[in-house]
Coordinates of C-alpha atoms in Angstrom, one line a residue:
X1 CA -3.7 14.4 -25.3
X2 CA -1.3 11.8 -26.1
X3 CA 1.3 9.6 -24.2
X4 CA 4.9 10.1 -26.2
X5 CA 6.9 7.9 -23.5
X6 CA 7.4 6.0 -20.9
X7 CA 10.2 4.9 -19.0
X8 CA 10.5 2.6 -16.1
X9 CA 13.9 1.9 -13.5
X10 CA 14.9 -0.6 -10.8
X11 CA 15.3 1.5 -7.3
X12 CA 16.8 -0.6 -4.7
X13 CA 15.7 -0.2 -1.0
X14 CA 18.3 1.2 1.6
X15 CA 18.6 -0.2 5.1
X16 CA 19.4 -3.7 6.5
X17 CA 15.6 -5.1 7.9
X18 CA 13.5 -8.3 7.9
X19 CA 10.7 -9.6 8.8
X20 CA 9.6 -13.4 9.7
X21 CA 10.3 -14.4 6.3
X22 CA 11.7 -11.6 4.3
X23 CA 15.3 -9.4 4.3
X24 CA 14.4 -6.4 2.5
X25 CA 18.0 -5.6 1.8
X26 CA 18.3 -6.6 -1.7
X27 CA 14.7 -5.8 -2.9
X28 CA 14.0 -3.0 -5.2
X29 CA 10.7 -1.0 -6.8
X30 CA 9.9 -0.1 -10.5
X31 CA 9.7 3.5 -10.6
X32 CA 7.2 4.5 -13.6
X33 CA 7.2 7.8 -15.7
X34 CA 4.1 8.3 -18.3
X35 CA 5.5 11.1 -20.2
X36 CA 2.3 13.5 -22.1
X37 CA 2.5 16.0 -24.6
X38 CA 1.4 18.7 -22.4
X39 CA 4.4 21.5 -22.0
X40 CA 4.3 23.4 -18.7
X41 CA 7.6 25.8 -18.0
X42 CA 9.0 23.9 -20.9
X43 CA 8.9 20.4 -19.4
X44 CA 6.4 18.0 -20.5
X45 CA 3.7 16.8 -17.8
X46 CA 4.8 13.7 -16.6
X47 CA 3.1 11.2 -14.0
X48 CA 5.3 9.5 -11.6
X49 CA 4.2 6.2 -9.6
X50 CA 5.9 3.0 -8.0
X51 CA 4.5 -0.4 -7.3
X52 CA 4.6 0.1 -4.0
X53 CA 7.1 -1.5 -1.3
X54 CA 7.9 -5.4 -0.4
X55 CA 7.9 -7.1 -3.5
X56 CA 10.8 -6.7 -6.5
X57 CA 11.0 -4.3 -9.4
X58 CA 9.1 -6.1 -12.2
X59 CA 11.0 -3.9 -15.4
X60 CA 11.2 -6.9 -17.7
X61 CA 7.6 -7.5 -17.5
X62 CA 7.5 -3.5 -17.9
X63 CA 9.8 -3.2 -21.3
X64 CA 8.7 -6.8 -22.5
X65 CA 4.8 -6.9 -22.5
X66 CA 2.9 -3.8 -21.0
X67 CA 4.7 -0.5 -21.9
X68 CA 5.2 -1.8 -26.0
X69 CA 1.1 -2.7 -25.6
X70 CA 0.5 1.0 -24.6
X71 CA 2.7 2.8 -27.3
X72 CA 0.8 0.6 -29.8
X73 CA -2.2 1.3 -28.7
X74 CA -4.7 4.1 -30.8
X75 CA -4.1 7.3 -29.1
X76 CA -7.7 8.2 -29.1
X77 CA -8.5 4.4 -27.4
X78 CA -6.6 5.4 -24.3
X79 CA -8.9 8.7 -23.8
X80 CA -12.1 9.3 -21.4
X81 CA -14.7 11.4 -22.7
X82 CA -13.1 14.5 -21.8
X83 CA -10.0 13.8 -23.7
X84 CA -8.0 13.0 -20.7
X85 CA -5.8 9.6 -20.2
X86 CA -7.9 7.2 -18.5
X87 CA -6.3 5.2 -16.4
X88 CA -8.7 1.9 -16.6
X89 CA -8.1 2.2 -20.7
X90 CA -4.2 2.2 -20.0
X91 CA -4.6 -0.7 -17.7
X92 CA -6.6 -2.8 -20.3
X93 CA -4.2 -2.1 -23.0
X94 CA -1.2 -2.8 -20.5
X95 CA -3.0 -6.2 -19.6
X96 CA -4.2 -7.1 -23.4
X97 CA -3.7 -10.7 -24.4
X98 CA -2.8 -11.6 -21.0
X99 CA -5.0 -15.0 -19.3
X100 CA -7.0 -14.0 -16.3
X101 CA -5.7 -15.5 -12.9
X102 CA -2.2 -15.3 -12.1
X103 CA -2.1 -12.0 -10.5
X104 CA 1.5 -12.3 -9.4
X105 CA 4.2 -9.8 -10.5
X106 CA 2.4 -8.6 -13.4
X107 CA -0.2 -7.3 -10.9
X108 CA 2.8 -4.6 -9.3
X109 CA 3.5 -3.7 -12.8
X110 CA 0.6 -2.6 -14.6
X111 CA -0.4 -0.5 -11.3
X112 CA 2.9 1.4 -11.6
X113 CA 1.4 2.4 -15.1
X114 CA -2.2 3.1 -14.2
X115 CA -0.8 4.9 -10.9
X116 CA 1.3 6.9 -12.9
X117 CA -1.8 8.3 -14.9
X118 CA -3.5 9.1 -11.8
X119 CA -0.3 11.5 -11.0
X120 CA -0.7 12.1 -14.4
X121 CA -4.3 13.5 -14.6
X122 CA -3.6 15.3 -11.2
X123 CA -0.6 17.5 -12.1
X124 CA -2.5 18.3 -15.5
X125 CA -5.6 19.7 -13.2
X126 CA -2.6 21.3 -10.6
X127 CA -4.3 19.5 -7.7
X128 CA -3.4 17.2 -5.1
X129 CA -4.3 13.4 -6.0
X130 CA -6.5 12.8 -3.6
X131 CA -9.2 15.7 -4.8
X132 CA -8.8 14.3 -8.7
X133 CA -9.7 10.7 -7.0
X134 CA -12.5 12.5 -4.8
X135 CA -13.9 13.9 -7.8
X136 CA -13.6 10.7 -9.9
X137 CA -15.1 8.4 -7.8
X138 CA -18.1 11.0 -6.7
X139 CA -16.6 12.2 -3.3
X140 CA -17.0 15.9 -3.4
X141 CA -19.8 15.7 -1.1
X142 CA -21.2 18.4 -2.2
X143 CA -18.4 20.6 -3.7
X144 CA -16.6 20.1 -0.4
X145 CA -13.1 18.9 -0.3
X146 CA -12.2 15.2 0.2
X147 CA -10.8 14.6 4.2
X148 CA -7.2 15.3 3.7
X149 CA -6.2 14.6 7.3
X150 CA -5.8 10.6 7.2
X151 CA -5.0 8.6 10.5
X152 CA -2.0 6.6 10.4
X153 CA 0.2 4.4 12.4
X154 CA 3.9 4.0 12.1
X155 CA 4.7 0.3 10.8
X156 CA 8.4 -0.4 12.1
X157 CA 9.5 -3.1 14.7
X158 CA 11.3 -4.9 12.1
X159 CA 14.1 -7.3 13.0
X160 CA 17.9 -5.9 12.6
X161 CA 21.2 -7.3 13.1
X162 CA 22.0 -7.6 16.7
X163 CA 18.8 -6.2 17.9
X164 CA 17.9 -6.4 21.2
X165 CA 14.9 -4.4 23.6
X166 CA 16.4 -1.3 24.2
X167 CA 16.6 -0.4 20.9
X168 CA 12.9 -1.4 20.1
X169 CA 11.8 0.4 22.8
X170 CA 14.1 3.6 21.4
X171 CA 12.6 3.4 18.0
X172 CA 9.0 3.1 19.7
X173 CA 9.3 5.6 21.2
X174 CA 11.0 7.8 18.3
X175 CA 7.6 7.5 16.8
X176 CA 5.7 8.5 19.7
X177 CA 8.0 11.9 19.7
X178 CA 7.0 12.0 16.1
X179 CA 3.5 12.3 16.8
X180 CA 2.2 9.0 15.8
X181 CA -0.3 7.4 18.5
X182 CA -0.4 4.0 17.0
X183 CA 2.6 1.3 15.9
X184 CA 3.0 -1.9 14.4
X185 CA 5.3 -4.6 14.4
X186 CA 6.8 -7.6 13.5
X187 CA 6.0 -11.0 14.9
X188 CA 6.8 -14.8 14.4
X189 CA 10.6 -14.3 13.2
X190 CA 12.1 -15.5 16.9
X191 CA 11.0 -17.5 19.3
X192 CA 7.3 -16.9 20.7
X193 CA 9.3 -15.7 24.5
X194 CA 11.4 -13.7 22.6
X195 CA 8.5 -12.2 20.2
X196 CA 6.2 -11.6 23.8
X197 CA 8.8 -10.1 25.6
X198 CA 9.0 -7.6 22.4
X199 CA 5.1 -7.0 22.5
X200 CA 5.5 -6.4 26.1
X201 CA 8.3 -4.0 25.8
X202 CA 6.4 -2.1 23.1
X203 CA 3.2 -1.6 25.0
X204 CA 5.0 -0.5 28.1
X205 CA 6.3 2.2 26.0
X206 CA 3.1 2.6 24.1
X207 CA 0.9 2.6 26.9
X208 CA -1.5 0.0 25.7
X209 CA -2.7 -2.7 23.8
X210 CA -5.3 -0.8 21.8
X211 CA -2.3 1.0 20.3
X212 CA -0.2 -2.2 19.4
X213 CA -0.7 -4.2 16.2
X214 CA 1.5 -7.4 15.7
X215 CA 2.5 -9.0 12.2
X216 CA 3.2 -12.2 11.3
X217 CA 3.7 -11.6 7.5
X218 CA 1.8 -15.3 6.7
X219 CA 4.4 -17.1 8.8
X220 CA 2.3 -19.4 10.7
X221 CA 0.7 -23.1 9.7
X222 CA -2.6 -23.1 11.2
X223 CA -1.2 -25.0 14.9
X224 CA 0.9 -22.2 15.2
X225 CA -1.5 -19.7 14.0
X226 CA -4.3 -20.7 16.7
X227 CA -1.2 -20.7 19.6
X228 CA -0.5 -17.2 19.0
X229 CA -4.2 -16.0 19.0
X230 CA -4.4 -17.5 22.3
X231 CA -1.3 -15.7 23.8
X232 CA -2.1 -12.7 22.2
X233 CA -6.0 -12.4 23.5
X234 CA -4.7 -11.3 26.8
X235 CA -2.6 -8.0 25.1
X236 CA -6.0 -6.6 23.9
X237 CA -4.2 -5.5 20.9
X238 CA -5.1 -2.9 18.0
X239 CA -5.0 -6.2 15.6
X240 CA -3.2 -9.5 14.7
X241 CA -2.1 -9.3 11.3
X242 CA -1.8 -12.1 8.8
X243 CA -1.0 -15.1 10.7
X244 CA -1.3 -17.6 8.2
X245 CA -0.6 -17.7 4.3
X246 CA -3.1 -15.0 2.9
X247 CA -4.6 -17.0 0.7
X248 CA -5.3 -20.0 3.0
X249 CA -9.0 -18.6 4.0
X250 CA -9.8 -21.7 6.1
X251 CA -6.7 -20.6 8.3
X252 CA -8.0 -17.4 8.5
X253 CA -11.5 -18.0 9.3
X254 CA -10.0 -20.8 12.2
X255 CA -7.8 -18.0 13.9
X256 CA -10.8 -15.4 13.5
X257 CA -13.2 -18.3 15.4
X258 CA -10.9 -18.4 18.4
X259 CA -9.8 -14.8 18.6
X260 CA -11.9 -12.1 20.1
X261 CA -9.3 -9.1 18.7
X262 CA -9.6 -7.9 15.4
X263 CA -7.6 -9.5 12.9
X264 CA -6.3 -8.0 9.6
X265 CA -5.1 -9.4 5.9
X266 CA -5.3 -8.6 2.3
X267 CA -2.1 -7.0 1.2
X268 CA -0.6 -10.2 -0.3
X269 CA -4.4 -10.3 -2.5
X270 CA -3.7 -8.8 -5.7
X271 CA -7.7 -8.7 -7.6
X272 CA -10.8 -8.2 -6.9
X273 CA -11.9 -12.4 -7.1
X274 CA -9.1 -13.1 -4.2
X275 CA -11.3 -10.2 -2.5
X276 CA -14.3 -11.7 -3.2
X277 CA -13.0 -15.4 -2.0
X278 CA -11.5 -13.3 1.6
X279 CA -15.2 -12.1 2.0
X280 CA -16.8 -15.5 1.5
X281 CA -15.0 -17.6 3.2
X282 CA -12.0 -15.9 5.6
X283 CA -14.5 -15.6 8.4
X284 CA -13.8 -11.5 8.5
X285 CA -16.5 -10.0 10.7
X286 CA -18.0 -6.4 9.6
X287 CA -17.6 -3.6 12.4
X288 CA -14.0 -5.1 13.4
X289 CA -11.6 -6.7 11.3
X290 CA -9.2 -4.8 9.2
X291 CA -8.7 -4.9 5.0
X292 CA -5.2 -4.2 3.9
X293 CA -5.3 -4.1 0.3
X294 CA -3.0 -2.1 -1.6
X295 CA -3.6 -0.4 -5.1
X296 CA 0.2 -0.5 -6.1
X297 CA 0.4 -4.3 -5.9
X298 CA -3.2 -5.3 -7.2
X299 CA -3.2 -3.6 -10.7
X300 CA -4.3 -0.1 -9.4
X301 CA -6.8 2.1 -8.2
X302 CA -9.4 1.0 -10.8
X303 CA -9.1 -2.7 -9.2
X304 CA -9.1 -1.0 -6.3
X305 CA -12.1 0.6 -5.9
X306 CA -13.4 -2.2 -7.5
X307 CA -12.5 -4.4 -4.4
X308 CA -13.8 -1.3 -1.9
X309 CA -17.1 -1.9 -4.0
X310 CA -16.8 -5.9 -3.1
X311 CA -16.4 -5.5 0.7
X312 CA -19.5 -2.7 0.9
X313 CA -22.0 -5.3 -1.0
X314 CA -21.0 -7.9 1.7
X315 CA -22.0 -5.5 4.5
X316 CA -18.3 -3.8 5.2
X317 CA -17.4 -0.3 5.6
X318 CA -14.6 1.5 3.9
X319 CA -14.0 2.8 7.1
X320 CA -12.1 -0.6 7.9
X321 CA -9.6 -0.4 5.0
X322 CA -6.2 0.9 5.6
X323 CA -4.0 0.0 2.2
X324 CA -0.4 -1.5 3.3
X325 CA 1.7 0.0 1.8
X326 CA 3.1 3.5 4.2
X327 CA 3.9 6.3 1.5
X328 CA 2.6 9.2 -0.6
X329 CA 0.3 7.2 -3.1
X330 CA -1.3 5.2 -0.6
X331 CA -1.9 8.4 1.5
X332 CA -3.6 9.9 -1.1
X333 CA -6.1 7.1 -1.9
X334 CA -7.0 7.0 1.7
X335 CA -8.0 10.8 1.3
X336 CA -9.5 10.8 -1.8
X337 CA -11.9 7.7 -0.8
X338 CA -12.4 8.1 3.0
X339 CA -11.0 5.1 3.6
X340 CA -10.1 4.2 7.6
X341 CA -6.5 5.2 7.6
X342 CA -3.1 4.0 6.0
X343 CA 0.0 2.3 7.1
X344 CA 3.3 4.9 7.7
X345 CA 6.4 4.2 6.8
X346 CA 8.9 6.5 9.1
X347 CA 12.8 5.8 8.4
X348 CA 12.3 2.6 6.4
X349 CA 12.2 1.5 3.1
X350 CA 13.9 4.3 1.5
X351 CA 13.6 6.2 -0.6
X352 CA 10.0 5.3 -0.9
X353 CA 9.1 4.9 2.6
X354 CA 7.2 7.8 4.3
X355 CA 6.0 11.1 3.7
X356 CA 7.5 14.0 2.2
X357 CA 8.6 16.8 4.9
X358 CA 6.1 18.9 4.4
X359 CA 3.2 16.6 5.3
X360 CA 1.8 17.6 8.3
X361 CA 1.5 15.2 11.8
X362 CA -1.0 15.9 14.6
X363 CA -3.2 14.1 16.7
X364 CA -2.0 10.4 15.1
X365 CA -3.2 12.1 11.7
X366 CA -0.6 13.2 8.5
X367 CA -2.4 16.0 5.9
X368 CA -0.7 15.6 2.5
X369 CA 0.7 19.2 0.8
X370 CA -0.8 20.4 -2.0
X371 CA 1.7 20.0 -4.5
X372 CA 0.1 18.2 -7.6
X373 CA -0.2 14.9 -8.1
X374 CA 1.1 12.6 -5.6
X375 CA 4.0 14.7 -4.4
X376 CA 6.7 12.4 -4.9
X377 CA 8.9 14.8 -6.5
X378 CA 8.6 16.7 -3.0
X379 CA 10.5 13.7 -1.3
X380 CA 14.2 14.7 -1.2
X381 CA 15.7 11.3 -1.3
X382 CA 13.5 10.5 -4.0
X383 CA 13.4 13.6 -6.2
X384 CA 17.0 13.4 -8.0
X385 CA 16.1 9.7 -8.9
X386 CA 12.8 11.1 -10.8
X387 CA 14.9 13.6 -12.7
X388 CA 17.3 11.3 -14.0
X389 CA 14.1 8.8 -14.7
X390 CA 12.3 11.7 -16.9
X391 CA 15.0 13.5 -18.4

């Protein structure tokens, strides 16, 4: 087995939408193709992965430092025992000679890489992701099949130009007709009437609280912070998400002391020490508040499942992770590791956004299709771009 090439691309996001502190209109995602030498219907086996959505594309890190590092790299180092890729060696080559700490940018783009050796090892076996991860990390339960069924929730509620209540209320309930039970959205980027007269209008369409989570994206200093957990205690809501900067765990402890709803963070933590550092000191209380972690921003899903490891020493359950993130790859993780669920992205971020049409919906729960690997190819907006990446 041998990597020949691999090629990266900047893929810009379509749609006009922000959030307290971000417009998403000119961001883009690096779009990663690890090329083998394995020939099927006289293509080589490729893996395709992204570094997942909200950040930038991170190509000159890509071209400069990590992809040269792998091509130099001894063919034979970059192999597990059954002469297959292994995705942890291609992440330490991609990360050789750089200091620890820092896990900024470079953390996006060397999981685009060791993603796109997970798709990798999963079209070679002609399996779905999430099994090859089942099998890899000692999920089979006995032979059986990882869950494939994976609760979601539909993450929207952004802010738009010239947005008013009637059309949140349309797009809320747009989900609800799509068969999601659960939504999120966006707090903290108008005034705090304005943002409770949105909550309000969503759970009246909703129908509760319990199915309602609210998102500040880090907005608030720690005043603010607190003010919100007390309006928002009366809602009853599914969880409070992020109210301060994620990596001010004082903040986050303070909010969690005064707030009797669950509150949920992590996406914006990029290794396993900020993990470690959320556990010890961010006050997050076992049994009810929520881990949002995300492989394709923290350096993959070997640092991933090294930071699932973290929160079940300190007495969490996997059961309370649901990666940020709302597309195919993250999907997959949360099936191959029985994790609690997974953010959805329906009619945003394109083209990575969402699932591919033949994932199926019921009962607040999307199955992935068995096409191998992660099935990105299988998304229509996104399948001519791959072409054009691997040809």
């Amino acid at each position: 087995m041998r990597i020949t090439r691999i090629v990266e691309t900047s893929v810009p996001l379509r749609g006009e939408i922000a959030n307290a502190l971000v417009d998403f209109s000119r961001h883009t995602v690096s779009l990663v193709a690890v090329v083998s030498d394995r020939i099927r219907h006289g293509n080589p086996v490729t893996g395709v992965a992204f570094n997942s959505i909200g950040r930038f594309a991170q190509g000159g890190i890509l071209r400069d430092r990590m992809i040269p590092r792998i091509l130099r790299a001894d063919p034979e180092s970059l192999l597990d025992d059954t002469g297959r890729i292994d995705p942890a060696r291609v992440l330490g080559r991609a990360l050789a000679d750089e200091k620890p700490g820092g896990h900024g940018d470079r953390a996006g783009a060397a999981a685009a890489l060791e993603l796109a050796c997970w798709d990798l090892n999963a079209k070679l076996a002609d399996e779905p992701a999430y099994r090859t991860i089942a099998r890899h990390f000692g999920r089979d339960m006995g032979g059986k099949e990882a869950r494939a069924a994976v609760p979601v929730y539909a993450a929207g509620g952004y802010y738009y130009p010239g947005d008013g209540l009637e059309r949140l209320r349309a797009e809320m309930r747009g989900y609800l007709d799509l068969g999601y039970d659960a939504v999120k959205m966006k707090i903290g980027g108008a005034s705090m009437r304005e943002d409770l007269d949105r909550i309000e209008a969503v759970i009246d369409v909703v129908g509760s609280g319990a199915r309602v989570a609210v998102d500040a994206n880090g907005r608030f200093e720690a005043g603010a912070a607190g003010d919100w957990a007390r309006q928002l205690s009366r809602y009853g809501l599914r969880w409070y998400e992020e109210p301060g900067d994620p990596l001010d765990f004082t903040l986050n402890a303070e909010v969690i002391a005064g707030y009797p709803g669950a509150v949920a963070t992590g996406e914006n933590l990029f290794s396993v020490r900020d993990v470690t550092n959320l556990v010890r000191y961010g006050g997050m209380r076992p049994g009810r508040d929520i881990f949002q972690m995300d492989a394709g921003l923290s350096y993959g899903l070997t640092e991933y499942a090294r930071m699932l490891e973290v929160l079940e020493t300190h007495g969490y359950h996997r059961g309370h992770a649901f990666p940020h993130g709302g597309h195919l790859i993250n999907l997959h993780i949360a099936a191959g590791l029985g994790l609690g669920g997974c953010e959805s992205y329906p009619g945003v971020f394109a083209p990575f956004g969402g699932y591919s049409p033949g994932c199926a919906l019921a009962g607040g729960a999307i199955t992935p299709t068995d096409a191998p690997g992660f099935g990105l190819e299988e998304k229509p907006d996104l399948a001519a771009t791959i072409a054009d990446l691997v040809r």
